[in-house]
CSV table of N, CA and C in Angstrom, one decimal:
chain,number,residue,atom,x,y,z
A,1046,UNK,N,0.8,-1.3,-0.1
A,1046,UNK,CA,0.1,0.1,0.0
A,1046,UNK,C,0.7,1.2,0.1
A,1047,UNK,N,0.6,2.2,-0.7
A,1047,UNK,CA,1.4,3.4,-1.0
A,1047,UNK,C,1.0,4.4,0.2
A,1048,UNK,N,1.9,5.1,0.6
A,1048,UNK,CA,1.6,6.0,1.7
A,1048,UNK,C,1.6,7.5,0.7
A,1049,UNK,N,0.4,8.1,1.1
A,1049,UNK,CA,0.3,9.2,0.7
A,1049,UNK,C,0.6,10.4,1.6
A,1050,UNK,N,1.6,11.3,0.8
A,1050,UNK,CA,2.1,12.4,1.5
A,1050,UNK,C,1.1,13.5,1.4
A,1051,UNK,N,1.2,14.2,2.8
A,1051,UNK,CA,0.2,15.1,3.1
A,1051,UNK,C,1.0,16.5,3.4
A,1052,UNK,N,0.5,17.5,2.7
A,1052,UNK,CA,1.4,18.7,2.9
A,1052,UNK,C,0.5,19.8,3.7
A,1053,UNK,N,1.2,20.6,4.8
A,1053,UNK,CA,0.5,21.4,5.4
A,1053,UNK,C,0.2,22.6,4.6
A,1054,UNK,N,-1.0,22.9,4.5
A,1054,UNK,CA,-1.4,24.0,3.8
A,1054,UNK,C,-1.3,25.3,4.6
A,1055,UNK,N,-0.4,26.2,4.1
A,1055,UNK,CA,-0.3,27.6,5.1
A,1055,UNK,C,-1.5,28.4,4.9
A,1056,UNK,N,-1.8,29.0,5.7
A,1056,UNK,CA,-2.9,30.1,5.9
A,1056,UNK,C,-2.9,31.0,4.8
A,1057,UNK,N,-3.6,31.1,3.9
A,1057,UNK,CA,-3.9,31.9,2.7
A,1057,UNK,C,-4.5,33.3,3.1
A,1058,UNK,N,-4.1,34.4,3.0
A,1058,UNK,CA,-4.8,35.6,3.3
A,1058,UNK,C,-6.0,35.8,2.1
A,1059,UNK,N,-7.3,35.3,2.6
A,1059,UNK,CA,-8.5,35.4,1.9
A,1059,UNK,C,-9.5,36.5,2.2
A,1060,UNK,N,-8.8,37.5,2.7
A,1060,UNK,CA,-9.6,38.7,3.2
A,1060,UNK,C,-10.0,39.4,1.9
A,1061,UNK,N,-10.9,40.2,2.2
A,1061,UNK,CA,-11.4,41.1,1.2
A,1061,UNK,C,-11.5,42.5,1.9
A,1062,UNK,N,-11.4,43.7,1.0
A,1062,UNK,CA,-11.9,45.1,1.6
A,1062,UNK,C,-12.8,45.5,0.8
A,1063,UNK,N,-13.7,46.4,1.3
A,1063,UNK,CA,-14.6,47.3,0.4
A,1063,UNK,C,-13.9,48.6,0.2
A,1064,UNK,N,-14.0,48.9,-1.0
A,1064,UNK,CA,-13.6,50.2,-1.5
A,1064,UNK,C,-14.9,50.8,-2.2
A,1065,UNK,N,-15.0,52.0,-2.4
A,1065,UNK,CA,-16.0,53.0,-3.0
A,1065,UNK,C,-15.6,53.2,-4.5
A,1066,UNK,N,-16.5,53.2,-5.3
A,1066,UNK,CA,-16.2,53.7,-6.8
A,1066,UNK,C,-16.9,55.0,-6.9
A,1067,UNK,N,-16.3,56.2,-7.3
A,1067,UNK,CA,-16.8,57.4,-7.5
A,1067,UNK,C,-16.8,57.7,-9.0
A,1068,UNK,N,-18.0,58.2,-9.4
A,1068,UNK,CA,-18.1,58.5,-10.8
A,1068,UNK,C,-18.6,60.1,-10.8
A,1069,UNK,N,-17.7,60.8,-11.6
A,1069,UNK,CA,-18.1,62.3,-11.8
A,1069,UNK,C,-19.5,62.4,-12.6
A,1070,UNK,N,-20.3,63.4,-12.4
A,1070,UNK,CA,-21.6,63.8,-13.2
A,1070,UNK,C,-20.9,64.6,-14.3
A,1071,UNK,N,-20.0,65.4,-14.3
A,1071,UNK,CA,-19.4,66.2,-15.5
A,1071,UNK,C,-17.9,66.1,-15.2
A,1072,UNK,N,-17.3,66.3,-16.3
A,1072,UNK,CA,-15.8,66.7,-16.2
A,1072,UNK,C,-15.3,68.0,-15.4
A,1073,UNK,N,-14.6,67.5,-14.4
A,1073,UNK,CA,-14.1,68.9,-13.7
A,1073,UNK,C,-12.5,68.4,-13.2
A,1074,UNK,N,-11.8,69.4,-13.0
A,1074,UNK,CA,-10.4,69.3,-12.6
A,1074,UNK,C,-10.3,68.9,-11.2
A,1075,UNK,N,-9.3,68.2,-11.0
A,1075,UNK,CA,-9.1,67.5,-9.6
A,1075,UNK,C,-9.2,68.6,-8.4
A,1076,UNK,N,-8.4,69.7,-8.7
A,1076,UNK,CA,-8.3,70.7,-7.7
A,1076,UNK,C,-9.7,71.5,-7.3
A,1077,UNK,N,-10.4,71.5,-8.4
A,1077,UNK,CA,-11.8,72.1,-8.2
A,1077,UNK,C,-12.7,71.0,-7.4
A,1078,UNK,N,-12.6,69.8,-7.6
A,1078,UNK,CA,-13.4,68.8,-7.2
A,1078,UNK,C,-13.0,68.7,-5.5
A,1079,UNK,N,-11.6,68.8,-5.4
A,1079,UNK,CA,-11.5,68.6,-3.8
A,1079,UNK,C,-11.6,70.1,-3.0
A,1080,UNK,N,-11.6,70.9,-3.8
A,1080,UNK,CA,-12.1,72.4,-3.2
A,1080,UNK,C,-13.4,72.0,-2.7
A,1081,UNK,N,-14.4,71.7,-3.5
A,1081,UNK,CA,-15.7,71.6,-3.0
A,1081,UNK,C,-15.9,70.5,-2.1
A,1082,UNK,N,-15.4,69.5,-2.1
A,1082,UNK,CA,-15.2,68.2,-0.9
A,1082,UNK,C,-14.7,68.7,0.2
A,1083,UNK,N,-13.6,69.5,0.4
A,1083,UNK,CA,-13.1,70.1,1.4
A,1083,UNK,C,-14.0,71.2,2.2
A,1084,UNK,N,-14.8,71.8,1.2
A,1084,UNK,CA,-15.7,72.9,1.6
A,1084,UNK,C,-16.7,72.3,2.5
A,1085,UNK,N,-17.3,71.2,2.4
A,1085,UNK,CA,-18.4,70.8,2.9
A,1085,UNK,C,-18.2,69.8,3.9
A,1086,UNK,N,-16.9,69.2,4.1
A,1086,UNK,CA,-16.6,68.3,5.3
A,1086,UNK,C,-15.6,69.0,6.4
A,1087,UNK,N,-15.6,68.4,7.5
A,1087,UNK,CA,-14.8,69.0,8.4
A,1087,UNK,C,-13.3,68.5,8.3
A,1088,UNK,N,-13.1,67.5,7.8
A,1088,UNK,CA,-11.8,67.1,7.5
A,1088,UNK,C,-11.3,67.3,6.2
A,1089,UNK,N,-10.1,67.9,6.0
A,1089,UNK,CA,-9.6,68.1,4.6
A,1089,UNK,C,-8.8,67.3,3.9
A,1090,UNK,N,-8.9,67.0,2.6
A,1090,UNK,CA,-8.1,66.1,1.6
A,1090,UNK,C,-7.0,66.9,1.2
A,1091,UNK,N,-5.9,66.3,1.1
A,1091,UNK,CA,-4.7,66.9,0.6
A,1091,UNK,C,-3.9,66.0,-0.3
A,1092,UNK,N,-3.4,66.5,-1.1
A,1092,UNK,CA,-2.5,65.7,-2.2
A,1092,UNK,C,-1.1,65.1,-1.7
A,1093,UNK,N,-1.2,63.8,-1.8
A,1093,UNK,CA,0.2,63.0,-1.3
A,1093,UNK,C,0.8,62.4,-2.2
A,1094,UNK,N,1.6,61.5,-2.0
A,1094,UNK,CA,2.5,60.8,-2.9
A,1094,UNK,C,1.7,60.2,-3.8
A,1095,UNK,N,2.0,60.2,-5.2
A,1095,UNK,CA,1.3,59.4,-6.3
A,1095,UNK,C,1.4,57.9,-5.9
A,1096,UNK,N,0.6,57.3,-6.5
A,1096,UNK,CA,0.8,55.6,-6.7
A,1096,UNK,C,1.5,55.4,-7.9
A,1097,UNK,N,2.4,54.7,-7.9
A,1097,UNK,CA,3.3,54.4,-8.9
A,1097,UNK,C,3.2,52.8,-9.5
A,1098,UNK,N,2.8,52.5,-10.8
A,1098,UNK,CA,2.7,51.0,-11.1
A,1098,UNK,C,3.9,51.0,-12.4
A,1099,UNK,N,4.5,50.2,-12.0
A,1099,UNK,CA,5.8,49.9,-13.0
A,1099,UNK,C,5.2,49.0,-14.0
A,1100,UNK,N,5.7,49.2,-15.2
A,1100,UNK,CA,5.4,48.3,-16.3
A,1100,UNK,C,6.7,48.1,-17.1
A,1101,UNK,N,6.5,47.2,-18.2
A,1101,UNK,CA,7.7,46.9,-18.9
A,1101,UNK,C,8.2,48.3,-19.9
A,1102,UNK,N,7.0,48.9,-20.5
A,1102,UNK,CA,7.3,49.9,-21.4
A,1102,UNK,C,7.1,51.4,-20.7
A,1103,UNK,N,6.2,51.4,-19.9
A,1103,UNK,CA,5.8,52.8,-19.0
A,1103,UNK,C,5.7,52.5,-17.6
A,1104,UNK,N,5.9,53.6,-17.0
A,1104,UNK,CA,5.6,53.6,-15.4
A,1104,UNK,C,4.5,54.7,-15.4
A,1105,UNK,N,3.4,54.2,-14.6
A,1105,UNK,CA,2.2,55.0,-14.4
A,1105,UNK,C,2.0,55.6,-13.2
A,1106,UNK,N,1.6,56.8,-13.1
A,1106,UNK,CA,1.3,57.6,-11.8
A,1106,UNK,C,-0.3,57.9,-11.8
A,1107,UNK,N,-0.7,57.5,-10.6
A,1107,UNK,CA,-2.2,57.7,-10.1
A,1107,UNK,C,-2.1,58.7,-9.0
A,1108,UNK,N,-2.9,59.9,-9.0
A,1108,UNK,CA,-2.7,60.8,-8.0
A,1108,UNK,C,-3.7,60.0,-6.9
A,1109,UNK,N,-3.3,60.7,-5.6
A,1109,UNK,CA,-3.9,60.3,-4.4
A,1109,UNK,C,-4.2,61.4,-3.3
A,1110,UNK,N,-5.2,61.6,-2.9
A,1110,UNK,CA,-5.7,62.5,-2.0
A,1110,UNK,C,-6.0,61.9,-0.7
A,1111,UNK,N,-5.5,62.3,0.5
A,1111,UNK,CA,-5.9,61.8,1.9
A,1111,UNK,C,-6.3,62.8,2.8
A,1112,UNK,N,-7.2,62.3,3.9
A,1112,UNK,CA,-7.7,63.1,4.8
A,1112,UNK,C,-8.0,62.2,6.0
A,1113,UNK,N,-7.7,62.9,7.3
A,1113,UNK,CA,-7.8,62.0,8.4
A,1113,UNK,C,-9.2,62.6,9.3
A,1114,UNK,N,-10.0,61.8,9.6
A,1114,UNK,CA,-11.4,62.1,10.2
A,1114,UNK,C,-10.8,62.0,11.8
A,1115,UNK,N,-10.8,62.9,12.6
A,1115,UNK,CA,-10.4,62.7,14.0
A,1115,UNK,C,-11.7,62.2,14.9
A,1116,UNK,N,-13.0,62.6,14.5
A,1116,UNK,CA,-13.9,61.9,15.2
A,1116,UNK,C,-14.3,60.4,15.2
A,1117,UNK,N,-14.0,59.9,13.8
A,1117,UNK,CA,-14.2,58.4,13.7
A,1117,UNK,C,-12.7,57.7,13.7
A,1118,UNK,N,-11.6,58.5,13.6
A,1118,UNK,CA,-10.2,58.1,13.5
A,1118,UNK,C,-9.8,57.1,12.5
A,1119,UNK,N,-10.4,57.5,11.2
A,1119,UNK,CA,-10.4,57.1,10.0
A,1119,UNK,C,-9.6,57.8,8.9
A,1120,UNK,N,-8.8,57.0,8.1
A,1120,UNK,CA,-7.8,57.7,7.1
A,1120,UNK,C,-8.5,57.5,5.9
A,1121,UNK,N,-8.9,58.4,5.1
A,1121,UNK,CA,-9.7,58.2,3.8
A,1121,UNK,C,-8.7,58.7,2.7
A,1122,UNK,N,-8.9,57.8,1.4
A,1122,UNK,CA,-7.7,58.2,0.5
A,1122,UNK,C,-8.7,58.1,-0.8
A,1123,UNK,N,-8.5,59.1,-1.6
A,1123,UNK,CA,-9.1,59.2,-3.0
A,1123,UNK,C,-7.8,58.9,-4.2
A,1124,UNK,N,-8.1,57.7,-5.0
A,1124,UNK,CA,-7.1,57.4,-6.0
A,1124,UNK,C,-7.8,57.4,-6.9
A,1125,UNK,N,-7.0,58.3,-8.0
A,1125,UNK,CA,-7.6,58.4,-9.4
A,1125,UNK,C,-7.5,56.9,-10.1
A,1126,UNK,N,-8.5,56.5,-10.6
A,1126,UNK,CA,-8.6,55.3,-11.5
A,1126,UNK,C,-7.9,55.4,-12.8
A,1127,UNK,N,-7.5,56.4,-13.3
A,1127,UNK,CA,-7.0,56.6,-14.7
A,1127,UNK,C,-5.5,57.3,-14.3
A,1128,UNK,N,-4.6,56.8,-15.0
A,1128,UNK,CA,-3.2,57.4,-14.8
A,1128,UNK,C,-3.3,58.7,-14.9
A,1129,UNK,N,-2.7,59.7,-14.4
A,1129,UNK,CA,-2.5,61.1,-14.5
A,1129,UNK,C,-1.2,61.5,-15.4
A,1130,UNK,N,-0.4,60.8,-15.2
A,1130,UNK,CA,0.9,60.8,-16.0
A,1130,UNK,C,1.4,59.3,-16.4
A,1131,UNK,N,2.4,59.2,-17.3
A,1131,UNK,CA,3.2,58.0,-17.6
A,1131,UNK,C,4.5,58.5,-18.1
A,1132,UNK,N,5.5,57.5,-17.7
A,1132,UNK,CA,6.9,57.9,-18.1
A,1132,UNK,C,7.2,56.6,-19.1
A,1133,UNK,N,7.7,56.9,-20.4
A,1133,UNK,CA,8.1,55.7,-21.0
A,1133,UNK,C,9.5,55.4,-21.0
A,1134,UNK,N,9.6,54.2,-20.7
A,1134,UNK,CA,10.9,53.8,-20.3
A,1134,UNK,C,11.5,53.0,-21.7
A,1135,UNK,N,10.9,52.2,-22.4
A,1135,UNK,CA,11.4,51.5,-23.5
A,1135,UNK,C,10.4,51.8,-24.9
A,1136,UNK,N,10.9,52.0,-25.9
A,1136,UNK,CA,10.0,52.1,-26.9
A,1136,UNK,C,9.4,50.9,-27.5
A,1137,UNK,N,8.2,50.6,-27.7
A,1137,UNK,CA,7.6,49.3,-28.0
A,1137,UNK,C,7.9,49.1,-29.7
A,1138,UNK,N,8.3,47.9,-29.8
A,1138,UNK,CA,8.5,47.7,-31.2
A,1138,UNK,C,7.4,46.4,-31.6
A,1139,UNK,N,6.4,46.2,-30.8
A,1139,UNK,CA,5.5,45.4,-31.3
A,1139,UNK,C,4.0,46.2,-31.7
A,1140,UNK,N,3.4,45.5,-32.6
A,1140,UNK,CA,2.3,46.2,-33.2
A,1140,UNK,C,1.2,46.4,-32.2
A,1141,UNK,N,0.8,45.2,-31.6
A,1141,UNK,CA,-0.1,45.2,-30.6
A,1141,UNK,C,0.3,44.7,-29.2
A,1142,UNK,N,0.8,45.7,-28.4
A,1142,UNK,CA,1.2,45.5,-27.2
A,1142,UNK,C,0.1,45.8,-26.1
A,1143,UNK,N,0.2,44.9,-25.1
A,1143,UNK,CA,-0.8,45.1,-24.3
A,1143,UNK,C,-0.6,46.2,-23.2
A,1144,UNK,N,0.4,47.1,-23.2
A,1144,UNK,CA,0.8,48.3,-22.2
A,1144,UNK,C,0.5,49.4,-23.1
A,1145,UNK,N,0.0,50.4,-22.7
A,1145,UNK,CA,-0.2,51.8,-23.5
A,1145,UNK,C,0.3,53.0,-22.5
A,1146,UNK,N,0.2,54.0,-23.0
A,1146,UNK,CA,0.5,55.1,-22.0
A,1146,UNK,C,-0.5,55.6,-21.0
A,1147,UNK,N,-1.8,54.9,-21.0
A,1147,UNK,CA,-2.8,55.1,-20.3
A,1147,UNK,C,-3.3,54.1,-19.6
A,1148,UNK,N,-3.4,53.8,-18.3
A,1148,UNK,CA,-3.5,52.6,-17.5
A,1148,UNK,C,-4.6,53.0,-16.7
A,1149,UNK,N,-5.6,51.9,-16.4
A,1149,UNK,CA,-6.7,51.9,-15.5
A,1149,UNK,C,-6.5,51.0,-14.3
A,1150,UNK,N,-6.5,51.4,-13.1
A,1150,UNK,CA,-6.5,50.6,-11.9
A,1150,UNK,C,-7.5,49.3,-11.9
A,1151,UNK,N,-8.7,49.8,-12.4
A,1151,UNK,CA,-9.9,48.9,-12.5
A,1151,UNK,C,-10.2,48.8,-14.0
A,1152,UNK,N,-9.7,47.7,-14.5
A,1152,UNK,CA,-9.7,47.6,-15.8
A,1152,UNK,C,-11.3,47.5,-16.4
A,1153,UNK,N,-12.1,46.8,-15.6
A,1153,UNK,CA,-13.4,46.6,-16.0
A,1153,UNK,C,-14.4,47.7,-15.7
A,1154,UNK,N,-14.0,48.5,-14.9
A,1154,UNK,CA,-14.6,49.9,-14.7
A,1154,UNK,C,-13.9,51.2,-15.0
A,1155,UNK,N,-14.0,51.2,-16.2
A,1155,UNK,CA,-13.2,52.6,-16.7
A,1155,UNK,C,-14.0,53.6,-16.7
A,1156,UNK,N,-15.3,53.6,-16.5
A,1156,UNK,CA,-16.1,54.8,-16.2
A,1156,UNK,C,-15.9,55.3,-14.8
A,1157,UNK,N,-15.2,54.7,-14.0
A,1157,UNK,CA,-15.0,55.3,-12.5
A,1157,UNK,C,-13.9,56.0,-12.7
A,1158,UNK,N,-14.0,57.3,-12.1
A,1158,UNK,CA,-13.1,58.3,-12.1
A,1158,UNK,C,-12.2,58.3,-10.7
A,1159,UNK,N,-12.6,57.8,-9.4
A,1159,UNK,CA,-11.8,57.7,-8.3
A,1159,UNK,C,-12.3,56.6,-7.5
A,1160,UNK,N,-11.2,56.0,-6.9
A,1160,UNK,CA,-11.4,54.8,-5.9
A,1160,UNK,C,-11.2,55.6,-4.6
A,1161,UNK,N,-12.2,55.2,-3.6
A,1161,UNK,CA,-12.2,55.6,-2.2
A,1161,UNK,C,-12.0,54.5,-1.3
A,1162,UNK,N,-10.7,54.6,-0.7
A,1162,UNK,CA,-10.2,53.6,0.4
A,1162,UNK,C,-10.6,54.2,2.0
A,1163,UNK,N,-10.7,53.2,2.8
A,1163,UNK,CA,-10.6,53.8,4.1
A,1163,UNK,C,-9.7,52.8,4.9
A,1164,UNK,N,-9.1,53.4,6.1
A,1164,UNK,CA,-8.1,52.6,6.9
A,1164,UNK,C,-8.9,51.6,7.5
A,1165,UNK,N,-10.2,51.6,8.0
A,1165,UNK,CA,-10.8,50.8,8.8
A,1165,UNK,C,-11.3,49.6,8.1
A,1166,UNK,N,-11.2,48.5,8.8
A,1166,UNK,CA,-11.6,47.3,8.2
A,1166,UNK,C,-13.0,47.2,7.7
A,1167,UNK,N,-13.9,47.7,8.4
A,1167,UNK,CA,-15.2,47.9,8.3
A,1167,UNK,C,-15.5,49.3,7.7
A,1168,UNK,N,-15.3,49.5,6.3
A,1168,UNK,CA,-15.4,50.8,5.9
A,1168,UNK,C,-16.7,51.4,6.0
A,1169,UNK,N,-16.7,52.7,6.3
A,1169,UNK,CA,-17.8,53.5,6.2
A,1169,UNK,C,-17.9,54.7,5.4
A,1170,UNK,N,-18.4,54.7,4.2
A,1170,UNK,CA,-18.2,55.8,3.3
A,1170,UNK,C,-19.2,56.7,3.5
A,1171,UNK,N,-20.3,56.5,4.2
A,1171,UNK,CA,-21.3,57.7,4.2
A,1171,UNK,C,-20.7,58.8,5.2
A,1172,UNK,N,-19.6,58.8,5.8
A,1172,UNK,CA,-19.2,59.7,6.5
A,1172,UNK,C,-18.5,60.9,5.9
A,1173,UNK,N,-18.2,60.8,4.5
A,1173,UNK,CA,-17.8,61.8,3.6
A,1173,UNK,C,-19.1,62.3,2.9
A,1174,UNK,N,-19.1,63.7,2.8
A,1174,UNK,CA,-20.0,64.2,2.1
A,1174,UNK,C,-19.4,64.6,0.7
A,1175,UNK,N,-20.2,64.5,-0.4
A,1175,UNK,CA,-19.7,64.6,-1.7
A,1175,UNK,C,-20.8,65.8,-2.3
A,1176,UNK,N,-20.2,66.7,-3.0
A,1176,UNK,CA,-20.9,67.6,-3.6
A,1176,UNK,C,-22.0,66.8,-4.8
A,1177,UNK,N,-23.6,67.0,-4.4
A,1177,UNK,CA,-24.5,66.5,-5.1
A,1177,UNK,C,-24.3,66.6,-6.6
A,1178,UNK,N,-24.3,67.7,-7.2
A,1178,UNK,CA,-24.1,68.1,-8.6
A,1178,UNK,C,-22.9,67.7,-9.2
A,1179,UNK,N,-22.0,67.3,-8.6
A,1179,UNK,CA,-20.6,66.9,-9.2
A,1179,UNK,C,-20.6,65.2,-9.2
A,1180,UNK,N,-20.9,64.6,-8.3
A,1180,UNK,CA,-20.7,63.3,-8.2
A,1180,UNK,C,-21.7,62.5,-8.0
A,1181,UNK,N,-21.9,61.3,-8.8
A,1181,UNK,CA,-23.1,60.4,-8.6
A,1181,UNK,C,-22.8,59.8,-7.2
A,1182,UNK,N,-23.9,58.9,-6.9
A,1182,UNK,CA,-23.9,58.1,-5.7
A,1182,UNK,C,-22.8,57.0,-5.5
A,1183,UNK,N,-22.3,57.0,-4.3
A,1183,UNK,CA,-21.1,56.1,-4.1
A,1183,UNK,C,-21.5,54.7,-4.2
A,1184,UNK,N,-20.6,53.8,-5.0
A,1184,UNK,CA,-21.0,52.5,-5.2
A,1184,UNK,C,-20.0,51.7,-4.5
A,1185,UNK,N,-20.4,51.0,-3.4
A,1185,UNK,CA,-19.3,50.0,-2.8
A,1185,UNK,C,-19.1,48.8,-3.6
A,1186,UNK,N,-17.7,48.4,-3.3
A,1186,UNK,CA,-17.1,47.3,-4.2
A,1186,UNK,C,-16.1,46.6,-3.6
A,1187,UNK,N,-16.5,45.1,-3.5
A,1187,UNK,CA,-15.6,44.3,-2.8
A,1187,UNK,C,-14.4,44.1,-3.4
A,1188,UNK,N,-13.2,44.2,-2.8
A,1188,UNK,CA,-11.8,44.1,-3.6
A,1188,UNK,C,-11.3,42.7,-2.9
A,1189,UNK,N,-11.0,41.6,-3.5
A,1189,UNK,CA,-10.3,40.5,-3.1
A,1189,UNK,C,-8.9,40.7,-2.9
A,1190,UNK,N,-8.0,39.9,-2.2
A,1190,UNK,CA,-7.0,40.1,-1.8
A,1190,UNK,C,-5.9,39.4,-2.9
A,1191,UNK,N,-6.7,38.7,-3.9
A,1191,UNK,CA,-6.0,38.3,-5.0
A,1191,UNK,C,-5.6,39.3,-6.0
A,1192,UNK,N,-6.3,40.3,-6.1
A,1192,UNK,CA,-6.3,41.4,-7.1
A,1192,UNK,C,-5.0,42.5,-7.0
A,1193,UNK,N,-4.6,42.9,-7.9
A,1193,UNK,CA,-3.3,43.8,-7.9
A,1193,UNK,C,-3.5,44.9,-7.2
A,1194,UNK,N,-4.8,45.6,-7.5
A,1194,UNK,CA,-5.2,46.9,-6.6
A,1194,UNK,C,-5.3,46.7,-5.1
A,1195,UNK,N,-5.7,45.5,-4.7
A,1195,UNK,CA,-5.5,45.2,-3.3
A,1195,UNK,C,-4.2,45.3,-2.7
A,1196,UNK,N,-3.2,44.6,-3.4
A,1196,UNK,CA,-1.9,44.7,-3.0
A,1196,UNK,C,-1.3,46.4,-3.1
A,1197,UNK,N,-1.7,47.0,-4.0
A,1197,UNK,CA,-1.3,48.4,-4.0
A,1197,UNK,C,-1.8,49.3,-2.9
A,1198,UNK,N,-2.9,49.0,-2.7
A,1198,UNK,CA,-3.6,49.6,-1.6
A,1198,UNK,C,-2.9,49.4,-0.2
A,1199,UNK,N,-2.7,48.2,0.0
A,1199,UNK,CA,-1.9,47.8,1.3
A,1199,UNK,C,-0.6,48.3,1.4
A,1200,UNK,N,0.1,48.4,0.3
A,1200,UNK,CA,1.5,48.7,0.0
A,1200,UNK,C,1.5,50.5,0.4
A,1201,UNK,N,0.8,51.1,-0.1
A,1201,UNK,CA,0.5,52.6,0.2
A,1201,UNK,C,-0.2,53.1,1.5
A,1202,UNK,N,-0.8,52.3,1.9
A,1202,UNK,CA,-1.5,52.6,3.3
A,1202,UNK,C,-0.7,53.0,4.4
């Protein structure tokens, strides 16, 4: 009779976090949007270090704004879904390259303008007041630990 080897499975991180998807009602520059957001909230958002995603041909940069709410002790981050700038590292000599100078963090949701994250494990996005005439209703979205965006959020948090 053959002896079957059993391997110990290491516990995988199968947690997920909730993020919020923000869609703009009309195109507006970032500085104007955050002026209106800061005007109606007690905590103030400010621009912080951009999120950098390195590729083979391009390095992409995504703007990030953060604010800390002292009453709920939460840190909120707005991250642009579409890259705000890119730096070409190599010239592509392929006709159909899978990498371009524009990148989206959520490939399947290219209509999303910003991704809102929260430092709390049980995110409560209703604490943020958004200008009604500029932003559509917030859509919560579960993000699996297997996705690249999850790893980026954890790294930059």
